[in-house]
Tab-separated table of C-alpha atoms and ligand atoms in Angstrom:
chain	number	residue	atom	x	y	z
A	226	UNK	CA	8.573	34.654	14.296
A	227	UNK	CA	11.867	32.586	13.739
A	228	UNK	CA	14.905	33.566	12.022
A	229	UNK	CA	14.289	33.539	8.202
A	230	UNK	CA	17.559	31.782	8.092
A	231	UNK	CA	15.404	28.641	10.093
A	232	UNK	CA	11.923	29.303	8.148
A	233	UNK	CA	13.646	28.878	4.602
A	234	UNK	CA	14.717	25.488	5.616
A	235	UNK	CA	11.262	24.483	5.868
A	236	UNK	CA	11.363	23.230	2.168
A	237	UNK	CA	8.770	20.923	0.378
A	238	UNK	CA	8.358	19.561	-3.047
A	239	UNK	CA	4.954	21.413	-3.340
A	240	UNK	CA	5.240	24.650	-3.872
A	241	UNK	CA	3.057	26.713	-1.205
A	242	UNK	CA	3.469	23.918	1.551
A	243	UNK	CA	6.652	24.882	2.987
A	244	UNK	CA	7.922	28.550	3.848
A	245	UNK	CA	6.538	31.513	1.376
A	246	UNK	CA	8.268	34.514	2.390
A	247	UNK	CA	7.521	38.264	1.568
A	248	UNK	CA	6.651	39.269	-2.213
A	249	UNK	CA	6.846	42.738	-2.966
A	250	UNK	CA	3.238	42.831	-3.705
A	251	UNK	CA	2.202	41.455	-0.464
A	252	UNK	CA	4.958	42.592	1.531
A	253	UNK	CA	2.519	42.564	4.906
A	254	UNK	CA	2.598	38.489	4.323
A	255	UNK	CA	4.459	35.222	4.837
A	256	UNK	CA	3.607	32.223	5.495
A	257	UNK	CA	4.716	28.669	7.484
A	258	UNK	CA	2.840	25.704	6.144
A	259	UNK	CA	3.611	22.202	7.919
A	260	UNK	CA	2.869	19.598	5.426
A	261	UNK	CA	0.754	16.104	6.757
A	262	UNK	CA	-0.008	17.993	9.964
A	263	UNK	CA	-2.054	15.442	11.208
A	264	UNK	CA	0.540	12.910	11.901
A	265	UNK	CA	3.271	13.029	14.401
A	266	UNK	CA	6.256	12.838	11.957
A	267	UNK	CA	4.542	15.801	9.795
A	268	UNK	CA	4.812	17.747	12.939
A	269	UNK	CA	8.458	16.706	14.533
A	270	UNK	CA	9.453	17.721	11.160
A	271	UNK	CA	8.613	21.370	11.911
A	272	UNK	CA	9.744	21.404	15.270
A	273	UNK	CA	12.852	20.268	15.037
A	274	UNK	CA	13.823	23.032	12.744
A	275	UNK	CA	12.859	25.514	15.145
A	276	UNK	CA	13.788	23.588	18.287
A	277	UNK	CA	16.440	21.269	17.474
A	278	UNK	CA	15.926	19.788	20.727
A	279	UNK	CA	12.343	19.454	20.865
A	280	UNK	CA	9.189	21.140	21.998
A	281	UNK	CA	6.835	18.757	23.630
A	282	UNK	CA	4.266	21.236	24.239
A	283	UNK	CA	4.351	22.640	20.535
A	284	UNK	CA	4.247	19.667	19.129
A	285	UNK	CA	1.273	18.421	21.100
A	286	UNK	CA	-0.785	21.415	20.783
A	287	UNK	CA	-0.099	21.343	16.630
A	288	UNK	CA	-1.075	17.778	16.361
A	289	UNK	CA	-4.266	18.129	18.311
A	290	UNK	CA	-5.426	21.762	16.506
A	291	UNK	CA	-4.771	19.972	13.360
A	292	UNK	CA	-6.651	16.809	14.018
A	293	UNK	CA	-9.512	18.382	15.560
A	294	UNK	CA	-10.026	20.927	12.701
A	295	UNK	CA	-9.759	17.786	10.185
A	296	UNK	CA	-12.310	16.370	12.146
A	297	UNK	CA	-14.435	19.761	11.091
A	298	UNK	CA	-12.913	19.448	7.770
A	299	UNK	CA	-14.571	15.630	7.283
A	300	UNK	CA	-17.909	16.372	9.036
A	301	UNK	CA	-18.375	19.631	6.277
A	302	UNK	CA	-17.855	17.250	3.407
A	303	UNK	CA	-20.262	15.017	5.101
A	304	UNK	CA	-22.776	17.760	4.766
A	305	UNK	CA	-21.773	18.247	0.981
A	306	UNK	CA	-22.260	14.658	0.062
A	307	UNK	CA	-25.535	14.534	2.266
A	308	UNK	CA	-26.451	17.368	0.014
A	309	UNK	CA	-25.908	16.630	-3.179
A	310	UNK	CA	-27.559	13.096	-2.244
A	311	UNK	CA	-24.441	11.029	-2.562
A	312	UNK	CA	-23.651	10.769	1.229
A	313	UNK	CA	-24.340	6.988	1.266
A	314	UNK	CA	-21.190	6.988	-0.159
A	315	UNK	CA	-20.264	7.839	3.440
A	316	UNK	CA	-20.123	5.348	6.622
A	317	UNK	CA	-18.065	2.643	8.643
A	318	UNK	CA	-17.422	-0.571	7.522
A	319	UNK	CA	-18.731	-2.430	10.732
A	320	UNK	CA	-17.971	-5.597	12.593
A	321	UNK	CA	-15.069	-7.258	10.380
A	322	UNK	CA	-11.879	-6.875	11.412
A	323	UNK	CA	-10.613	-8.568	8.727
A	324	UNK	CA	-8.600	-5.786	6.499
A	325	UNK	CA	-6.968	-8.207	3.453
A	326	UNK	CA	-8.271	-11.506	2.967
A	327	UNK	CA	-5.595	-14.777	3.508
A	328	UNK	CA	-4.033	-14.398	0.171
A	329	UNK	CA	-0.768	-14.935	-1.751
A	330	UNK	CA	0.890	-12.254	-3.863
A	331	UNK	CA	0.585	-12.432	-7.765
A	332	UNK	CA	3.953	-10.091	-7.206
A	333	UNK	CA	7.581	-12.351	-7.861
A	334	UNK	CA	8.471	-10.745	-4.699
A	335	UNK	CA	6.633	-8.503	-2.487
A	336	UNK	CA	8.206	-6.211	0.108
A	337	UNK	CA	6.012	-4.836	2.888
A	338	UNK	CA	6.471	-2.325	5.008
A	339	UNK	CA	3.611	-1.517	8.401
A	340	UNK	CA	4.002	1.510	10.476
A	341	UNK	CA	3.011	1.799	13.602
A	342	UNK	CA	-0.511	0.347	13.483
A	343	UNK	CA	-0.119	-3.471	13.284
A	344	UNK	CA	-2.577	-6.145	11.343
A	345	UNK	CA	-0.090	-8.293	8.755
A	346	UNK	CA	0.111	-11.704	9.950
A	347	UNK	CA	1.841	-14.727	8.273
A	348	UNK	CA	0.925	-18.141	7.520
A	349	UNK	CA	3.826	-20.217	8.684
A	350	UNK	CA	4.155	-23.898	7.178
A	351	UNK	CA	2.904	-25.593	10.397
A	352	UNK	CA	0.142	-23.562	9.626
A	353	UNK	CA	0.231	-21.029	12.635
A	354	UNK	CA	-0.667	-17.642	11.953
A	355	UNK	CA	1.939	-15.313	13.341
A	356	UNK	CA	1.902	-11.744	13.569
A	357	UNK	CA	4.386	-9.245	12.252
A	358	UNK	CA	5.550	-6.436	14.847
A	359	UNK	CA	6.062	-3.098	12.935
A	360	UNK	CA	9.826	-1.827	12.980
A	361	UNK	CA	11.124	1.240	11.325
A	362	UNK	CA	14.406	-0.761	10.998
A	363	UNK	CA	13.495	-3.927	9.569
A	364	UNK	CA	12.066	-5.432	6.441
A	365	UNK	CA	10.101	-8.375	5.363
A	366	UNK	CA	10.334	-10.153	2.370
A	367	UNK	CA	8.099	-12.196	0.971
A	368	UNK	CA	7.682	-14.500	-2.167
A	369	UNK	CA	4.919	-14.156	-4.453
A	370	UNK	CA	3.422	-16.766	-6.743
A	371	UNK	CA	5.851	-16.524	-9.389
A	372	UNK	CA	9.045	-16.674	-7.382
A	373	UNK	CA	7.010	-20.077	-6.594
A	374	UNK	CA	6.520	-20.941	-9.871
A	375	UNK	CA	10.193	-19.957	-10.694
A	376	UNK	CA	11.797	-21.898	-8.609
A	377	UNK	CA	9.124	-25.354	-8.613
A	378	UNK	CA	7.658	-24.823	-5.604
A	379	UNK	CA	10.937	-24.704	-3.160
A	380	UNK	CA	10.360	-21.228	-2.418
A	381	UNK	CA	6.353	-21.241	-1.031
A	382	UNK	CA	4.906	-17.798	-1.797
A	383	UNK	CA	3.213	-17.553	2.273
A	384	UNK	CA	-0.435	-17.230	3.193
A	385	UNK	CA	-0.753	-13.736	4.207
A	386	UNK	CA	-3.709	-11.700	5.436
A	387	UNK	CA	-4.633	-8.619	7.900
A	388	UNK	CA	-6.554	-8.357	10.578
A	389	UNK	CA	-7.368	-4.537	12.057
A	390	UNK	CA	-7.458	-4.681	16.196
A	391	UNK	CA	-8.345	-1.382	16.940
A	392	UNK	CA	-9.847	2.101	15.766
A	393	UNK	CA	-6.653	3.222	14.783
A	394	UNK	CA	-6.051	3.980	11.310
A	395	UNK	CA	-3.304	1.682	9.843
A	396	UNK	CA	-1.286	2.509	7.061
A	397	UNK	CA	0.813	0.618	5.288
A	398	UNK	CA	3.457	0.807	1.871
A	399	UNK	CA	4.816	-2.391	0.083
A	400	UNK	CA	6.794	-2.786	-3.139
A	401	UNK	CA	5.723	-5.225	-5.541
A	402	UNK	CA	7.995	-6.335	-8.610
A	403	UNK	CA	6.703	-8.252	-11.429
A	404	UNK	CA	8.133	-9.919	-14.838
A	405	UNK	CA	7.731	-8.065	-18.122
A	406	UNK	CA	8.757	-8.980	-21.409
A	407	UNK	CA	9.899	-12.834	-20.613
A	408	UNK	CA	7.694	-15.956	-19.621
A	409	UNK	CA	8.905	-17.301	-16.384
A	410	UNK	CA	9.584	-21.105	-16.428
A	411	UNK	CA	10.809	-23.248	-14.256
A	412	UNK	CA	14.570	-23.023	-13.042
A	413	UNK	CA	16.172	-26.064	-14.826
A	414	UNK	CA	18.166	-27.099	-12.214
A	415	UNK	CA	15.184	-27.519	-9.701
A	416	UNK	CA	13.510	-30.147	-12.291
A	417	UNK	CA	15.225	-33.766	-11.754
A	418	UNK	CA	13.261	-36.961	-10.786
A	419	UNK	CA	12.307	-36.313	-7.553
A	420	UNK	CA	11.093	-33.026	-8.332
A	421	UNK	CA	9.055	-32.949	-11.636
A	422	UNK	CA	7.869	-29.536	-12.885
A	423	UNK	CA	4.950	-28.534	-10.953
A	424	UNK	CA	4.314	-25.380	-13.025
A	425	UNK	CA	3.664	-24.734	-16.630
A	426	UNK	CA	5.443	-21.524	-18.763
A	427	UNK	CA	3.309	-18.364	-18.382
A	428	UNK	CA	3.164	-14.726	-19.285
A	429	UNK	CA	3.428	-12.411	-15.892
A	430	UNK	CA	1.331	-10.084	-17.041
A	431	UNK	CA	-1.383	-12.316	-18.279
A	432	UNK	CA	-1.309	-14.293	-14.989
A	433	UNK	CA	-2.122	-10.898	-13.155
A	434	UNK	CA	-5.286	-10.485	-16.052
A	435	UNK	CA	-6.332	-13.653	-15.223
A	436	UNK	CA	-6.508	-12.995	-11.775
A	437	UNK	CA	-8.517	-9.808	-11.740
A	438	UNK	CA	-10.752	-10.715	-14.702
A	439	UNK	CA	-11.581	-14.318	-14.550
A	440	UNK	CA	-13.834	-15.853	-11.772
A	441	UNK	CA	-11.926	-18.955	-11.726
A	442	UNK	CA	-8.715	-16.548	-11.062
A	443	UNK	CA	-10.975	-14.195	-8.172
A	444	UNK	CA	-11.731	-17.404	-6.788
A	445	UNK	CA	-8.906	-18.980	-6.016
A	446	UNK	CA	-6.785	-18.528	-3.243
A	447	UNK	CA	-3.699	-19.298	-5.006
A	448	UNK	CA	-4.049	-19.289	-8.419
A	449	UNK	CA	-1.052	-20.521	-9.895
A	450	UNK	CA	-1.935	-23.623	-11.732
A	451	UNK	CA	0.030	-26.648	-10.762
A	452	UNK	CA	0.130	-29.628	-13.313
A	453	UNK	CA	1.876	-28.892	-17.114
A	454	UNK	CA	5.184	-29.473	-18.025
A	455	UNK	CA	8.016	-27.215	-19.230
A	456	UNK	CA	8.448	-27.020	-22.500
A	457	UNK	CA	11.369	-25.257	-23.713
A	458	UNK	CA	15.135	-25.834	-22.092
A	459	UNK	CA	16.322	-22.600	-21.715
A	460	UNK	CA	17.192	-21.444	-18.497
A	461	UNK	CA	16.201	-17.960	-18.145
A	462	UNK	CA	17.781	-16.850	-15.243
A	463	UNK	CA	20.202	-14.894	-16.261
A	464	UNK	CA	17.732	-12.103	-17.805
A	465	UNK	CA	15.319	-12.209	-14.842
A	466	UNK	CA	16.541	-9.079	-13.214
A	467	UNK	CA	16.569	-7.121	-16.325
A	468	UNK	CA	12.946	-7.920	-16.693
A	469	UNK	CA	11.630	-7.089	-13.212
A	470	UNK	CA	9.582	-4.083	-12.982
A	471	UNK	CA	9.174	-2.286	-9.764
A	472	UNK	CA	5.377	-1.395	-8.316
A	473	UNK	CA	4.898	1.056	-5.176
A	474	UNK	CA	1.856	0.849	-3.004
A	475	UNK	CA	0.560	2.623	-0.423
A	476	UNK	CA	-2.310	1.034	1.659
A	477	UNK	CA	-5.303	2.752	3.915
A	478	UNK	CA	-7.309	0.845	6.396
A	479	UNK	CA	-9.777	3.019	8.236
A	480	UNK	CA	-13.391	2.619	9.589
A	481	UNK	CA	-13.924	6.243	10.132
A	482	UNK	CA	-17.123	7.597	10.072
A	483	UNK	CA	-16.396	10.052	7.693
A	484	UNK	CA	-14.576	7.842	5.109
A	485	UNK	CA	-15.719	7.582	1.931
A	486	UNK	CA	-16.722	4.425	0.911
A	487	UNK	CA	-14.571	3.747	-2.638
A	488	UNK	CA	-16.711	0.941	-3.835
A	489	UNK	CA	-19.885	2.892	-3.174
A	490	UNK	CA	-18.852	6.199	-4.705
A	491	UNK	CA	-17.370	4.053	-7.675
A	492	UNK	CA	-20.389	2.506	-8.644
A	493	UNK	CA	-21.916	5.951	-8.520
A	494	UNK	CA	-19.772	7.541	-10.859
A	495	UNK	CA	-20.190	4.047	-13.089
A	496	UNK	CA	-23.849	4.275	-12.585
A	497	UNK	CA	-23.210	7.794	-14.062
A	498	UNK	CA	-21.584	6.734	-17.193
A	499	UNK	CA	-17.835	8.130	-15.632
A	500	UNK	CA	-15.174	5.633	-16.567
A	501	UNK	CA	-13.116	3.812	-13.328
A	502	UNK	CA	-10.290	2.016	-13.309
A	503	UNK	CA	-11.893	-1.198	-11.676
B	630	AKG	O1	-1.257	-3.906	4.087
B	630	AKG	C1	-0.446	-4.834	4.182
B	630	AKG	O2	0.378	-4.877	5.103
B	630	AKG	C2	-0.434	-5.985	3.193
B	630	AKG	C3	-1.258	-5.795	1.965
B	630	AKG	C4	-1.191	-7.004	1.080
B	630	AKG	O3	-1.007	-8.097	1.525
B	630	AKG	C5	-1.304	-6.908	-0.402
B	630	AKG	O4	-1.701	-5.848	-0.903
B	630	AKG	O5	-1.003	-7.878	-1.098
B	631	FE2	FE1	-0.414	-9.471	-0.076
């Protein structure tokens, strides 16, 4: 094996995943772990600390031992579910490609990120869907219904959807903020004659309840509610940014075979009196 000098800079947050060297009880053992060995990057990661320069043929024969024996790994828990009579919660998801229904974010601002594996596209005003092309460099950003709302409409919160091509799984990360602690009205200086207030005062927070909870809210596409008027003068600007509150999320599309189905095994659990989160 490698110089221990190279193995202890295989570090990792989890303890166990990374290098383990000798303990005086076991002194016949160490270990190597490579942490999300079925991905490329989880790989590269280990084989650029031992080959700075690359190995090709290591990195290729890791990637496909790991994948293969995940393959095993999903077909035994298959067999587990089959067995304990829960394996409907098992299966592909056939014939839709459609991954996220057109939608606009309930976020103030949303910030996606793809990798790889492709499927956001855009609404643009003309109406043309256009799709995004993953980089590792570049970022989009996108408004969300209450930058919208914020700023009377002048800043459209786009039509967004995606749409899986392939097999290939696709994953994908986005950060969402939102408004705490302040009701967002309308900038003041966007009302004047020609453009009236579109938007009445609301709570964030309650906008995002009233979205997941009411059927009017599931409904709609969009369901910002265009029509009161403004009531109070302030302009609360200023304190926006010390309101927003930052949301990380990380995103799965897959149609394996072997992926659970999260609705399915859900309503199991509900059906068994276990408490979800939906
Ligand atoms: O997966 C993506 O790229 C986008 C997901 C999305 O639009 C959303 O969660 O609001
Ligand atoms: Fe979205």
């Amino acid at each position: 094996m490698y110089a221990l000098e190279v193995k202890l800079l295989n570090t990792t947050d989890t303890p166990y995943h990374g290098y383990t060297e000798q303990i005086p009880s076991m002194p016949l053992f160490e270990s190597l772990g490579i942490e999300n060995a079925t991905t490329t990057e989880g790989v590269e990661k280990i084989t650029k600390l031992m080959w700075p320069s690359g190995n090709e043929n290591f990195s290729k024969s890791v990637l496909m031992f790991s994948k293969a024996v995940a393959e095993l790994y999903q077909i035994v828990m298959w067999m587990v579910a089959k067995s304990y009579g829960i394996e409907e919660i098992w299966g592909t998801i056939k014939g839709n490609p459609l991954g996220v229904v057109p939608h606009t974010d309930i976020s103030f601002m949303t910030i996606p990120h793809e990798k790889q594996v492709k499927g956001l596209q855009i609404k643009t005003k003309e109406g043309q869907w256009i799709e995004v092309d993953p980089s590792p460099s570049s970022f989009i950003v996108m408004a969300g219904d209450v930058c919208m709302a914020w700023t009377n409409g002048r800043i459209e919160a786009p039509y967004h959807m995606v749409m899986m091509q392939g097999k290939e799984e696709r994953y994908s990360l986005g950060i969402f903020t939102f408004i705490r602690g302040l009701n967002i009205q309308i900038l003041q200086k966007l009302i004047d004659e020609d453009h009236p207030p579109r938007f009445k005062e609301f709570d964030h927070y309650k906008y995002i309840h009233y979205h997941r909870y009411t059927n009017v809210g599931k409904k709609s596409e969009c369901p910002i509610i265009i029509e009161a008027v403004i009531v109070q003068n302030k302009d609360a600007t200023t304190c926006l940014l010390d309101h927003m509150h930052v949301s990380f999320k990380f995103f799965l599309y897959s149609n394996s075979i072997y992926r659970i189905n999260t609705y399915k095994l859900c309503k199991h659990l509900q059906n068994k009196g276990v408490t979800t989160t939906t």
